[in-house]
mmCIF file of C-alpha atoms and ligand atoms in Angstrom:
data_model
loop_
_atom_site.group_PDB
_atom_site.id
_atom_site.type_symbol
_atom_site.label_atom_id
_atom_site.label_comp_id
_atom_site.label_asym_id
_atom_site.label_seq_id
_atom_site.Cartn_x
_atom_site.Cartn_y
_atom_site.Cartn_z
ATOM 1 C CA MET K 1 16.930 -7.502 -11.405
ATOM 2 C CA ILE K 2 13.716 -6.490 -9.683
ATOM 3 C CA LEU K 3 11.962 -3.350 -10.890
ATOM 4 C CA ILE K 4 9.900 -1.535 -8.245
ATOM 5 C CA THR K 5 7.488 1.101 -9.542
ATOM 6 C CA GLY K 6 6.488 3.649 -6.918
ATOM 7 C CA GLY K 7 9.450 2.613 -4.779
ATOM 8 C CA ALA K 8 9.933 6.136 -3.410
ATOM 9 C CA GLY K 9 6.501 6.013 -1.757
ATOM 10 C CA TYR K 10 5.504 4.675 1.637
ATOM 11 C CA ILE K 11 4.767 0.986 1.073
ATOM 12 C CA GLY K 12 7.006 0.731 -2.011
ATOM 13 C CA SER K 13 10.086 1.961 -0.155
ATOM 14 C CA HIS K 14 9.595 -0.381 2.811
ATOM 15 C CA CYS K 15 9.163 -3.285 0.403
ATOM 16 C CA ALA K 16 12.320 -2.133 -1.405
ATOM 17 C CA LEU K 17 14.129 -2.482 1.944
ATOM 18 C CA GLY K 18 12.671 -5.984 2.285
ATOM 19 C CA PHE K 19 14.187 -6.979 -1.067
ATOM 20 C CA LEU K 20 17.524 -5.358 -0.192
ATOM 21 C CA ASN K 21 17.515 -7.378 3.037
ATOM 22 C CA GLN K 22 17.199 -10.501 0.887
ATOM 23 C CA GLY K 23 20.311 -9.396 -1.031
ATOM 24 C CA GLU K 24 18.463 -8.489 -4.232
ATOM 25 C CA ASN K 25 19.540 -5.683 -6.587
ATOM 26 C CA ILE K 26 16.683 -3.342 -7.329
ATOM 27 C CA ILE K 27 15.710 -0.596 -9.718
ATOM 28 C CA ILE K 28 13.221 1.977 -8.511
ATOM 29 C CA PHE K 29 11.058 3.806 -11.030
ATOM 30 C CA ASP K 30 9.128 6.743 -9.579
ATOM 31 C CA ASN K 31 7.995 10.163 -10.807
ATOM 32 C CA LEU K 32 8.554 11.666 -7.317
ATOM 33 C CA GLU K 33 5.152 13.323 -7.413
ATOM 34 C CA ASN K 34 4.254 11.752 -4.075
ATOM 35 C CA GLY K 35 7.471 9.830 -3.418
ATOM 36 C CA HIS K 36 10.592 11.530 -2.032
ATOM 37 C CA ILE K 37 14.199 11.692 -3.178
ATOM 38 C CA GLU K 38 15.256 11.575 0.494
ATOM 39 C CA THR K 39 13.648 8.129 0.692
ATOM 40 C CA ILE K 40 15.698 6.981 -2.307
ATOM 41 C CA ASN K 41 18.861 8.344 -0.681
ATOM 42 C CA SER K 42 18.126 6.387 2.507
ATOM 43 C CA LEU K 43 17.533 3.207 0.481
ATOM 44 C CA LYS K 44 20.837 3.688 -1.340
ATOM 45 C CA GLN K 45 22.589 3.498 2.035
ATOM 46 C CA ALA K 46 20.955 0.106 2.652
ATOM 47 C CA GLY K 47 21.955 -1.716 -0.550
ATOM 48 C CA LYS K 48 22.322 -1.674 -4.302
ATOM 49 C CA VAL K 49 19.617 0.597 -5.691
ATOM 50 C CA GLU K 50 19.325 2.168 -9.142
ATOM 51 C CA PHE K 51 16.882 5.044 -9.329
ATOM 52 C CA ILE K 52 15.124 6.156 -12.510
ATOM 53 C CA LYS K 53 12.851 9.176 -12.443
ATOM 54 C CA GLY K 54 10.006 8.588 -14.852
ATOM 55 C CA ASP K 55 6.261 8.489 -15.274
ATOM 56 C CA LEU K 56 4.299 5.380 -16.243
ATOM 57 C CA ARG K 57 1.903 7.548 -18.240
ATOM 58 C CA ASN K 58 4.750 8.079 -20.741
ATOM 59 C CA ILE K 59 5.372 4.670 -22.242
ATOM 60 C CA GLN K 60 8.824 5.819 -23.500
ATOM 61 C CA ASP K 61 9.926 6.446 -19.904
ATOM 62 C CA ILE K 62 9.249 2.875 -18.870
ATOM 63 C CA GLU K 63 10.448 1.354 -22.138
ATOM 64 C CA GLU K 64 13.883 2.961 -21.572
ATOM 65 C CA VAL K 65 14.175 0.984 -18.335
ATOM 66 C CA PHE K 66 13.376 -2.348 -19.972
ATOM 67 C CA LYS K 67 15.821 -1.568 -22.802
ATOM 68 C CA LYS K 68 18.639 -0.756 -20.432
ATOM 69 C CA TYR K 69 18.266 -3.396 -17.684
ATOM 70 C CA GLU K 70 17.777 -7.159 -17.511
ATOM 71 C CA ILE K 71 14.529 -7.198 -15.530
ATOM 72 C CA ASP K 72 13.211 -10.447 -14.171
ATOM 73 C CA THR K 73 10.203 -9.383 -12.054
ATOM 74 C CA VAL K 74 8.217 -6.191 -11.464
ATOM 75 C CA ILE K 75 6.737 -5.113 -8.137
ATOM 76 C CA HIS K 76 4.114 -2.510 -9.036
ATOM 77 C CA PHE K 77 3.101 0.129 -6.463
ATOM 78 C CA ALA K 78 2.944 3.308 -8.539
ATOM 79 C CA GLY K 79 -0.496 4.901 -8.447
ATOM 80 C CA TYR K 80 -2.678 7.438 -6.712
ATOM 81 C CA ILE K 81 -4.157 6.239 -3.417
ATOM 82 C CA GLN K 82 -6.569 8.778 -1.961
ATOM 83 C CA VAL K 83 -10.148 7.582 -1.845
ATOM 84 C CA GLU K 84 -11.737 11.002 -1.371
ATOM 85 C CA GLU K 85 -9.731 12.620 -4.165
ATOM 86 C CA SER K 86 -10.667 9.765 -6.494
ATOM 87 C CA VAL K 87 -14.351 10.593 -6.009
ATOM 88 C CA LYS K 88 -13.777 14.264 -6.838
ATOM 89 C CA ASN K 89 -11.364 13.697 -9.714
ATOM 90 C CA PRO K 90 -11.866 10.213 -11.188
ATOM 91 C CA SER K 91 -10.162 11.149 -14.454
ATOM 92 C CA LYS K 92 -6.861 11.639 -12.623
ATOM 93 C CA TYR K 93 -7.195 8.140 -11.115
ATOM 94 C CA TYR K 94 -8.230 6.310 -14.276
ATOM 95 C CA ARG K 95 -5.502 8.033 -16.329
ATOM 96 C CA ASN K 96 -2.718 7.351 -13.897
ATOM 97 C CA ASN K 97 -3.655 4.033 -12.310
ATOM 98 C CA ILE K 98 -5.160 2.327 -15.365
ATOM 99 C CA LEU K 99 -3.183 3.848 -18.239
ATOM 100 C CA GLY K 100 0.060 3.752 -16.264
ATOM 101 C CA SER K 101 -0.473 0.062 -15.473
ATOM 102 C CA LEU K 102 -1.360 -0.742 -19.103
ATOM 103 C CA ASN K 103 1.833 0.952 -20.302
ATOM 104 C CA LEU K 104 3.804 -1.074 -17.789
ATOM 105 C CA PHE K 105 2.140 -4.426 -18.624
ATOM 106 C CA ASP K 106 2.434 -3.896 -22.389
ATOM 107 C CA THR K 107 6.120 -3.080 -22.030
ATOM 108 C CA MET K 108 6.625 -6.168 -19.874
ATOM 109 C CA VAL K 109 4.992 -8.338 -22.540
ATOM 110 C CA LYS K 110 7.084 -6.672 -25.267
ATOM 111 C CA TYR K 111 10.317 -7.387 -23.370
ATOM 112 C CA ASN K 112 9.184 -10.851 -22.319
ATOM 113 C CA VAL K 113 9.136 -10.095 -18.573
ATOM 114 C CA LYS K 114 6.343 -12.307 -17.284
ATOM 115 C CA LYS K 115 6.234 -11.928 -13.482
ATOM 116 C CA ILE K 116 4.608 -9.159 -11.461
ATOM 117 C CA VAL K 117 3.511 -8.561 -7.874
ATOM 118 C CA PHE K 118 0.734 -5.979 -7.781
ATOM 119 C CA SER K 119 -0.284 -3.727 -4.938
ATOM 120 C CA SER K 120 -4.051 -4.146 -4.635
ATOM 121 C CA THR K 121 -6.373 -3.204 -1.799
ATOM 122 C CA CYS K 122 -9.273 -4.378 0.336
ATOM 123 C CA ALA K 123 -11.131 -1.388 -1.184
ATOM 124 C CA ILE K 124 -11.920 -3.686 -4.149
ATOM 125 C CA TYR K 125 -14.481 -5.513 -1.954
ATOM 126 C CA GLY K 126 -16.545 -2.404 -1.156
ATOM 127 C CA GLU K 127 -19.036 -2.390 1.704
ATOM 128 C CA PRO K 128 -18.513 -5.700 3.560
ATOM 129 C CA GLU K 129 -21.319 -8.232 3.368
ATOM 130 C CA TYR K 130 -19.575 -10.216 6.110
ATOM 131 C CA THR K 131 -16.375 -9.959 8.153
ATOM 132 C CA PRO K 132 -13.602 -10.990 8.272
ATOM 133 C CA LEU K 133 -13.283 -10.551 4.516
ATOM 134 C CA ASP K 134 -11.871 -13.490 2.607
ATOM 135 C CA GLU K 135 -10.803 -13.441 -1.036
ATOM 136 C CA LYS K 136 -14.166 -14.869 -2.166
ATOM 137 C CA HIS K 137 -16.074 -11.842 -0.870
ATOM 138 C CA PRO K 138 -18.026 -10.099 -3.695
ATOM 139 C CA LYS K 139 -16.137 -7.256 -5.331
ATOM 140 C CA ASN K 140 -18.168 -4.064 -5.485
ATOM 141 C CA PRO K 141 -15.784 -1.155 -4.914
ATOM 142 C CA VAL K 142 -17.589 1.998 -3.826
ATOM 143 C CA ASN K 143 -15.142 4.609 -5.138
ATOM 144 C CA PRO K 144 -13.031 5.190 -8.274
ATOM 145 C CA TYR K 145 -9.804 4.383 -6.398
ATOM 146 C CA GLY K 146 -11.073 0.895 -5.526
ATOM 147 C CA ARG K 147 -12.451 0.466 -9.041
ATOM 148 C CA THR K 148 -9.065 1.244 -10.614
ATOM 149 C CA LYS K 149 -7.435 -1.440 -8.447
ATOM 150 C CA LEU K 150 -10.123 -4.008 -9.320
ATOM 151 C CA MET K 151 -9.850 -3.187 -13.037
ATOM 152 C CA ILE K 152 -6.078 -3.630 -12.901
ATOM 153 C CA GLU K 153 -6.579 -7.030 -11.254
ATOM 154 C CA GLN K 154 -8.958 -7.967 -14.086
ATOM 155 C CA ILE K 155 -6.512 -6.703 -16.720
ATOM 156 C CA LEU K 156 -3.844 -8.908 -15.130
ATOM 157 C CA GLU K 157 -6.137 -11.954 -15.396
ATOM 158 C CA ASP K 158 -6.692 -11.247 -19.095
ATOM 159 C CA TYR K 159 -2.959 -10.675 -19.674
ATOM 160 C CA ASP K 160 -2.203 -14.008 -18.019
ATOM 161 C CA ARG K 161 -4.675 -15.834 -20.292
ATOM 162 C CA ALA K 162 -3.519 -14.074 -23.456
ATOM 163 C CA TYR K 163 0.190 -13.411 -22.909
ATOM 164 C CA GLY K 164 1.196 -15.633 -19.979
ATOM 165 C CA LEU K 165 1.908 -12.677 -17.676
ATOM 166 C CA LYS K 166 1.868 -14.200 -14.168
ATOM 167 C CA SER K 167 0.793 -12.006 -11.280
ATOM 168 C CA ILE K 168 0.385 -12.111 -7.533
ATOM 169 C CA ARG K 169 -2.096 -9.505 -6.322
ATOM 170 C CA LEU K 170 -1.770 -8.531 -2.687
ATOM 171 C CA ARG K 171 -4.894 -6.936 -1.250
ATOM 172 C CA TYR K 172 -3.717 -4.746 1.580
ATOM 173 C CA PHE K 173 -5.718 -3.771 4.592
ATOM 174 C CA ASN K 174 -4.527 -0.708 6.603
ATOM 175 C CA VAL K 175 -0.761 -0.473 6.456
ATOM 176 C CA ALA K 176 0.942 1.145 9.446
ATOM 177 C CA GLY K 177 4.317 1.773 11.080
ATOM 178 C CA ALA K 178 7.799 2.538 9.798
ATOM 179 C CA ASP K 179 11.219 0.967 9.324
ATOM 180 C CA SER K 180 12.401 -0.219 12.758
ATOM 181 C CA GLN K 181 15.742 1.549 12.201
ATOM 182 C CA THR K 182 13.873 4.812 11.408
ATOM 183 C CA ARG K 183 15.574 5.167 8.008
ATOM 184 C CA ILE K 184 12.255 5.625 6.212
ATOM 185 C CA GLY K 185 8.604 5.961 7.206
ATOM 186 C CA GLU K 186 5.170 7.177 6.194
ATOM 187 C CA TRP K 187 5.337 10.555 4.472
ATOM 188 C CA HIS K 188 2.249 11.723 2.612
ATOM 189 C CA GLU K 189 1.394 15.289 1.712
ATOM 190 C CA PRO K 190 -1.332 15.942 2.587
ATOM 191 C CA GLU K 191 -1.550 13.282 5.293
ATOM 192 C CA THR K 192 -4.966 11.643 5.483
ATOM 193 C CA HIS K 193 -4.170 8.423 7.370
ATOM 194 C CA LEU K 194 -5.139 7.768 10.947
ATOM 195 C CA ILE K 195 -1.886 6.936 12.773
ATOM 196 C CA PRO K 196 0.338 9.673 11.280
ATOM 197 C CA ASN K 197 -2.466 12.187 11.885
ATOM 198 C CA ILE K 198 -2.677 11.231 15.551
ATOM 199 C CA LEU K 199 1.106 11.468 15.900
ATOM 200 C CA LYS K 200 1.312 14.811 14.094
ATOM 201 C CA SER K 201 -0.971 16.199 16.780
ATOM 202 C CA VAL K 202 1.760 15.353 19.297
ATOM 203 C CA PHE K 203 4.373 17.464 17.499
ATOM 204 C CA GLU K 204 2.367 20.223 15.823
ATOM 205 C CA LYS K 205 0.958 22.611 18.398
ATOM 206 C CA ASP K 206 -1.909 23.942 16.291
ATOM 207 C CA LYS K 207 -3.073 20.474 15.231
ATOM 208 C CA THR K 208 -5.971 18.683 16.910
ATOM 209 C CA PHE K 209 -6.621 15.084 16.001
ATOM 210 C CA LYS K 210 -10.093 14.588 14.527
ATOM 211 C CA ILE K 211 -12.143 11.431 14.891
ATOM 212 C CA PHE K 212 -14.398 11.011 11.876
ATOM 213 C CA GLY K 213 -17.658 9.614 13.192
ATOM 214 C CA THR K 214 -18.618 8.152 16.567
ATOM 215 C CA ASN K 215 -22.013 6.688 15.640
ATOM 216 C CA TYR K 216 -20.957 3.616 13.650
ATOM 217 C CA ASP K 217 -22.444 0.255 14.464
ATOM 218 C CA THR K 218 -19.343 -0.904 16.353
ATOM 219 C CA PHE K 219 -18.665 -1.531 20.060
ATOM 220 C CA ASP K 220 -17.460 2.054 20.698
ATOM 221 C CA GLY K 221 -19.062 3.828 17.741
ATOM 222 C CA THR K 222 -15.826 4.410 15.783
ATOM 223 C CA CYS K 223 -14.648 2.578 12.654
ATOM 224 C CA ILE K 224 -12.716 -0.652 12.963
ATOM 225 C CA ARG K 225 -9.752 -1.400 10.688
ATOM 226 C CA ASP K 226 -7.120 -4.105 10.413
ATOM 227 C CA TYR K 227 -3.715 -2.416 10.879
ATOM 228 C CA VAL K 228 -0.923 -4.468 9.346
ATOM 229 C CA ASN K 229 2.694 -3.503 9.956
ATOM 230 C CA VAL K 230 4.627 -2.185 6.966
ATOM 231 C CA GLU K 231 7.665 -4.419 7.647
ATOM 232 C CA ASP K 232 5.363 -7.464 7.773
ATOM 233 C CA MET K 233 3.947 -6.150 4.506
ATOM 234 C CA ALA K 234 7.460 -6.077 3.012
ATOM 235 C CA ILE K 235 7.920 -9.724 4.000
ATOM 236 C CA ALA K 236 4.613 -10.550 2.280
ATOM 237 C CA HIS K 237 5.998 -9.071 -0.961
ATOM 238 C CA VAL K 238 9.242 -11.009 -0.727
ATOM 239 C CA LYS K 239 7.241 -14.196 -0.113
ATOM 240 C CA ALA K 240 4.940 -13.400 -3.050
ATOM 241 C CA TYR K 241 8.003 -12.879 -5.255
ATOM 242 C CA ASN K 242 9.531 -16.195 -4.152
ATOM 243 C CA TYR K 243 6.180 -17.964 -4.654
ATOM 244 C CA LEU K 244 5.897 -16.601 -8.172
ATOM 245 C CA LYS K 245 9.431 -17.711 -8.983
ATOM 246 C CA GLN K 246 8.800 -21.225 -7.678
ATOM 247 C CA ASN K 247 5.296 -21.827 -8.996
ATOM 248 C CA ASN K 248 4.983 -19.507 -12.011
ATOM 249 C CA LYS K 249 1.248 -19.267 -11.275
ATOM 250 C CA SER K 250 -1.043 -16.274 -10.783
ATOM 251 C CA ASP K 251 -2.850 -15.853 -7.469
ATOM 252 C CA TYR K 252 -4.224 -13.235 -5.046
ATOM 253 C CA PHE K 253 -4.112 -12.824 -1.276
ATOM 254 C CA ASN K 254 -5.521 -10.651 1.480
ATOM 255 C CA ILE K 255 -2.757 -9.182 3.615
ATOM 256 C CA GLY K 256 -3.964 -8.224 7.083
ATOM 257 C CA THR K 257 -3.644 -9.323 10.702
ATOM 258 C CA SER K 258 -7.139 -10.859 10.967
ATOM 259 C CA SER K 259 -7.968 -8.629 13.921
ATOM 260 C CA GLY K 260 -9.411 -5.152 14.102
ATOM 261 C CA SER K 261 -8.930 -1.999 16.192
ATOM 262 C CA SER K 262 -11.312 0.918 16.503
ATOM 263 C CA VAL K 263 -10.224 4.524 15.922
ATOM 264 C CA LYS K 264 -10.581 5.123 19.680
ATOM 265 C CA GLU K 265 -8.448 2.083 20.477
ATOM 266 C CA VAL K 266 -5.732 3.279 18.087
ATOM 267 C CA PHE K 267 -5.881 6.724 19.688
ATOM 268 C CA ASP K 268 -5.592 5.250 23.216
ATOM 269 C CA THR K 269 -2.669 3.041 22.156
ATOM 270 C CA ALA K 270 -0.941 6.103 20.662
ATOM 271 C CA LYS K 271 -1.422 7.989 23.932
ATOM 272 C CA SER K 272 0.129 5.176 25.949
ATOM 273 C CA VAL K 273 3.027 4.594 23.489
ATOM 274 C CA THR K 274 3.925 8.291 23.357
ATOM 275 C CA GLY K 275 3.092 9.064 26.983
ATOM 276 C CA LYS K 276 1.575 12.336 25.766
ATOM 277 C CA GLU K 277 -1.833 13.922 26.042
ATOM 278 C CA ILE K 278 -3.134 14.409 22.496
ATOM 279 C CA LYS K 279 -5.763 17.000 21.634
ATOM 280 C CA VAL K 280 -8.810 15.397 20.074
ATOM 281 C CA GLU K 281 -12.194 16.427 18.713
ATOM 282 C CA THR K 282 -14.982 14.427 17.137
ATOM 283 C CA LEU K 283 -16.448 15.299 13.762
ATOM 284 C CA ASP K 284 -19.109 13.823 11.513
ATOM 285 C CA ARG K 285 -18.424 10.712 9.486
ATOM 286 C CA ARG K 286 -16.003 10.996 6.585
ATOM 287 C CA GLU K 287 -17.745 10.078 3.334
ATOM 288 C CA GLY K 288 -17.164 6.555 2.050
ATOM 289 C CA ASP K 289 -15.826 4.918 5.252
ATOM 290 C CA ALA K 290 -17.064 1.384 5.929
ATOM 291 C CA ALA K 291 -17.754 0.591 9.593
ATOM 292 C CA ILE K 292 -15.583 -2.526 9.812
ATOM 293 C CA LEU K 293 -12.812 -3.886 7.562
ATOM 294 C CA ILE K 294 -10.962 -6.926 8.868
ATOM 295 C CA ALA K 295 -9.000 -9.416 6.781
ATOM 296 C CA ASN K 296 -9.232 -13.136 6.688
ATOM 297 C CA SER K 297 -5.605 -13.873 5.725
ATOM 298 C CA GLU K 298 -5.725 -17.657 6.007
ATOM 299 C CA LYS K 299 -4.938 -18.071 2.316
ATOM 300 C CA ALA K 300 -1.713 -16.043 2.611
ATOM 301 C CA LYS K 301 -0.773 -18.146 5.627
ATOM 302 C CA ASN K 302 -1.449 -21.458 3.911
ATOM 303 C CA LYS K 303 -0.007 -20.738 0.465
ATOM 304 C CA LEU K 304 2.633 -18.034 0.999
ATOM 305 C CA GLY K 305 3.580 -19.039 4.533
ATOM 306 C CA TRP K 306 2.989 -15.422 5.589
ATOM 307 C CA ILE K 307 1.609 -14.289 8.918
ATOM 308 C CA SER K 308 1.714 -10.897 10.544
ATOM 309 C CA ASN K 309 4.166 -10.777 13.435
ATOM 310 C CA LYS K 310 4.003 -7.228 14.668
ATOM 311 C CA THR K 311 1.286 -5.676 16.797
ATOM 312 C CA LEU K 312 -0.512 -2.351 16.502
ATOM 313 C CA GLU K 313 1.657 -1.106 19.359
ATOM 314 C CA ASP K 314 4.823 -2.048 17.412
ATOM 315 C CA SER K 315 3.536 -0.080 14.420
ATOM 316 C CA ILE K 316 2.666 2.980 16.498
ATOM 317 C CA LYS K 317 6.099 2.870 18.197
ATOM 318 C CA THR K 318 8.043 2.922 14.926
ATOM 319 C CA ALA K 319 5.652 5.467 13.394
ATOM 320 C CA TYR K 320 6.225 7.674 16.451
ATOM 321 C CA LEU K 321 10.023 7.424 16.213
ATOM 322 C CA TRP K 322 9.806 8.280 12.529
ATOM 323 C CA GLU K 323 7.510 11.258 13.125
ATOM 324 C CA LYS K 324 9.842 12.424 15.907
ATOM 325 C CA SER K 325 12.857 12.231 13.583
ATOM 326 C CA ARG K 326 11.070 14.499 11.105
ATOM 327 C CA HIS K 327 10.210 17.200 13.629
HETATM 328 N N1 LIG U 401 -9.654 8.541 10.627
HETATM 329 C C1 LIG U 401 -9.943 9.495 11.590
HETATM 330 N N2 LIG U 401 -9.200 10.635 11.612
HETATM 331 C C2 LIG U 401 -8.179 10.882 10.742
HETATM 332 C C3 LIG U 401 -7.883 9.898 9.762
HETATM 333 C C4 LIG U 401 -8.644 8.743 9.721
HETATM 334 O O1 LIG U 401 -10.856 9.308 12.393
HETATM 335 O O2 LIG U 401 -7.543 11.935 10.825
HETATM 336 C C5 LIG U 401 -10.426 7.286 10.596
HETATM 337 C C6 LIG U 401 -11.135 7.051 9.284
HETATM 338 O O3 LIG U 401 -12.389 7.671 9.292
HETATM 339 C C7 LIG U 401 -11.173 5.537 9.236
HETATM 340 C C8 LIG U 401 -9.907 5.084 9.966
HETATM 341 O O4 LIG U 401 -9.512 6.220 10.735
HETATM 342 O O5 LIG U 401 -12.273 5.094 9.969
HETATM 343 C C9 LIG U 401 -8.779 4.699 9.040
HETATM 344 O O6 LIG U 401 -8.615 5.734 8.072
HETATM 345 P P1 LIG U 401 -7.336 5.827 7.106
HETATM 346 O O7 LIG U 401 -7.527 7.058 6.275
HETATM 347 O O8 LIG U 401 -6.093 5.707 7.899
HETATM 348 O O9 LIG U 401 -7.446 4.521 6.230
HETATM 349 P P2 LIG U 401 -8.632 4.032 5.284
HETATM 350 O O10 LIG U 401 -9.197 2.833 5.969
HETATM 351 O O11 LIG U 401 -9.586 5.065 4.919
HETATM 352 O O12 LIG U 401 -7.828 3.748 3.951
HETATM 353 C C10 LIG U 401 -6.900 2.720 3.815
HETATM 354 C C11 LIG U 401 -5.887 3.044 2.708
HETATM 355 C C12 LIG U 401 -6.563 3.136 1.363
HETATM 356 C C13 LIG U 401 -7.367 1.895 1.133
HETATM 357 C C14 LIG U 401 -8.308 1.681 2.263
HETATM 358 C C15 LIG U 401 -9.105 0.440 2.108
HETATM 359 O O13 LIG U 401 -5.243 4.250 2.982
HETATM 360 O O14 LIG U 401 -5.597 3.287 0.364
HETATM 361 O O15 LIG U 401 -7.585 1.580 3.479
HETATM 362 O O16 LIG U 401 -10.162 0.499 2.996
HETATM 363 F F1 LIG U 401 -8.095 2.012 0.012
#
C-alpha cells in the first residue's frame, strides 16, 4: 500500500486522487491541522482510502501505521508551507518539517520500507542567479521554509547512502487549479496564494485583491511565476512512484511548465475566465518574493516522461469552479 502523509492538504489530496485513478489503495496520514476531513470524505468516494489521524512529531503515531499496514512506498507532503510565517516563527518550521520527517524516515528504515517521494520546492534555490532554473542551480534558500526543505533533501541523501532509503524529490514551482470534477480544491486558512486570493475577491464583497509590488525588474513590473496545474502535478507523483519502483534509484526533478506569467497576467486571465470585474489595489512588495521563478523541467521530461499539459487558463477555470462551489 501507498502511505500519503499530508494527504488531506491541497497538493497531497490531488496526488491521492492521482494514485486512486491508477487503481492503487492508499492510506492517508494527516493531523488535520491544515488539512480537512471534508477532503478525506471526498477522496473516500473516489476509491479505497484508509485515513489515520496522527502527527509526525509523535513517532508513536506514525509507528502504529507501519505496524498495522503493509506499506510499500511513502509519498511525503506533511509540513508547514508558509514562507512569511517561517521567517517569524522558524522553530515551528524546524520542529514540524525536520523532526516530523526524521520520525517518518527512521520509522521507514525500522520497518524496512525503502521508497519515498518527497514534496520539495523551488524555494530551495533561493534568489535565482539565472532563469529558467535547472536542478544544477546553486541552493541558497532565503527563508526557513526553504531551508527545511533543502535540509530534508540532504537528510534523504544521507539516508540513501547509509540505509538504502531511495527517494525522488520533486521540486515544485507554483501549483494551481483544482480537481476537474470539483471534488476537491485549494483550501488554505488563511489563504496567501495568488489565484485563490484573486478568485475570493469575486465572491467576497468586502475583499479587494492586492498586488504585492509593481516595481520589479520584469516586463510589467509584477513578479513572474511558473504556474503548474495540480492535476499535472499528481501525474508527476505517479510517474515518480513508477520510476522509483522500476529503477530503485534516488533522483530529483523540477516540476514546472517552463514558462512564466506575471501577477498582472494572472489577474487578467482570471478576469476573462470569470467574466467578472475584480476589485484590485496595488501595495508595496511582499518581503522575500523573488522577481522571476521559472522552471527548466527538461530533466523530468527526459527521465520521468512528464510534461505539463494544462494551461494557466485551465488552472484558473477549475480553481474558479471550486471557489464557486464553496460559496
Ligand atoms: N501575490 C499577490 N497578491 C496576493 C498573493 C500573491 O500579488 O494576494 C503575488 C506574490 O507577491 C508573488 C506571486 O503573487 O509574486 C505568487 O505568490 P504565491 O503566494 O501564490 O506563491 P509564492 O510564489 O510566494 O509561493 C509558492 C508556494 C511556496 C513555495 C514558493 C516557492 O506557495 O510554498 O512558491 O517560490 F515555497
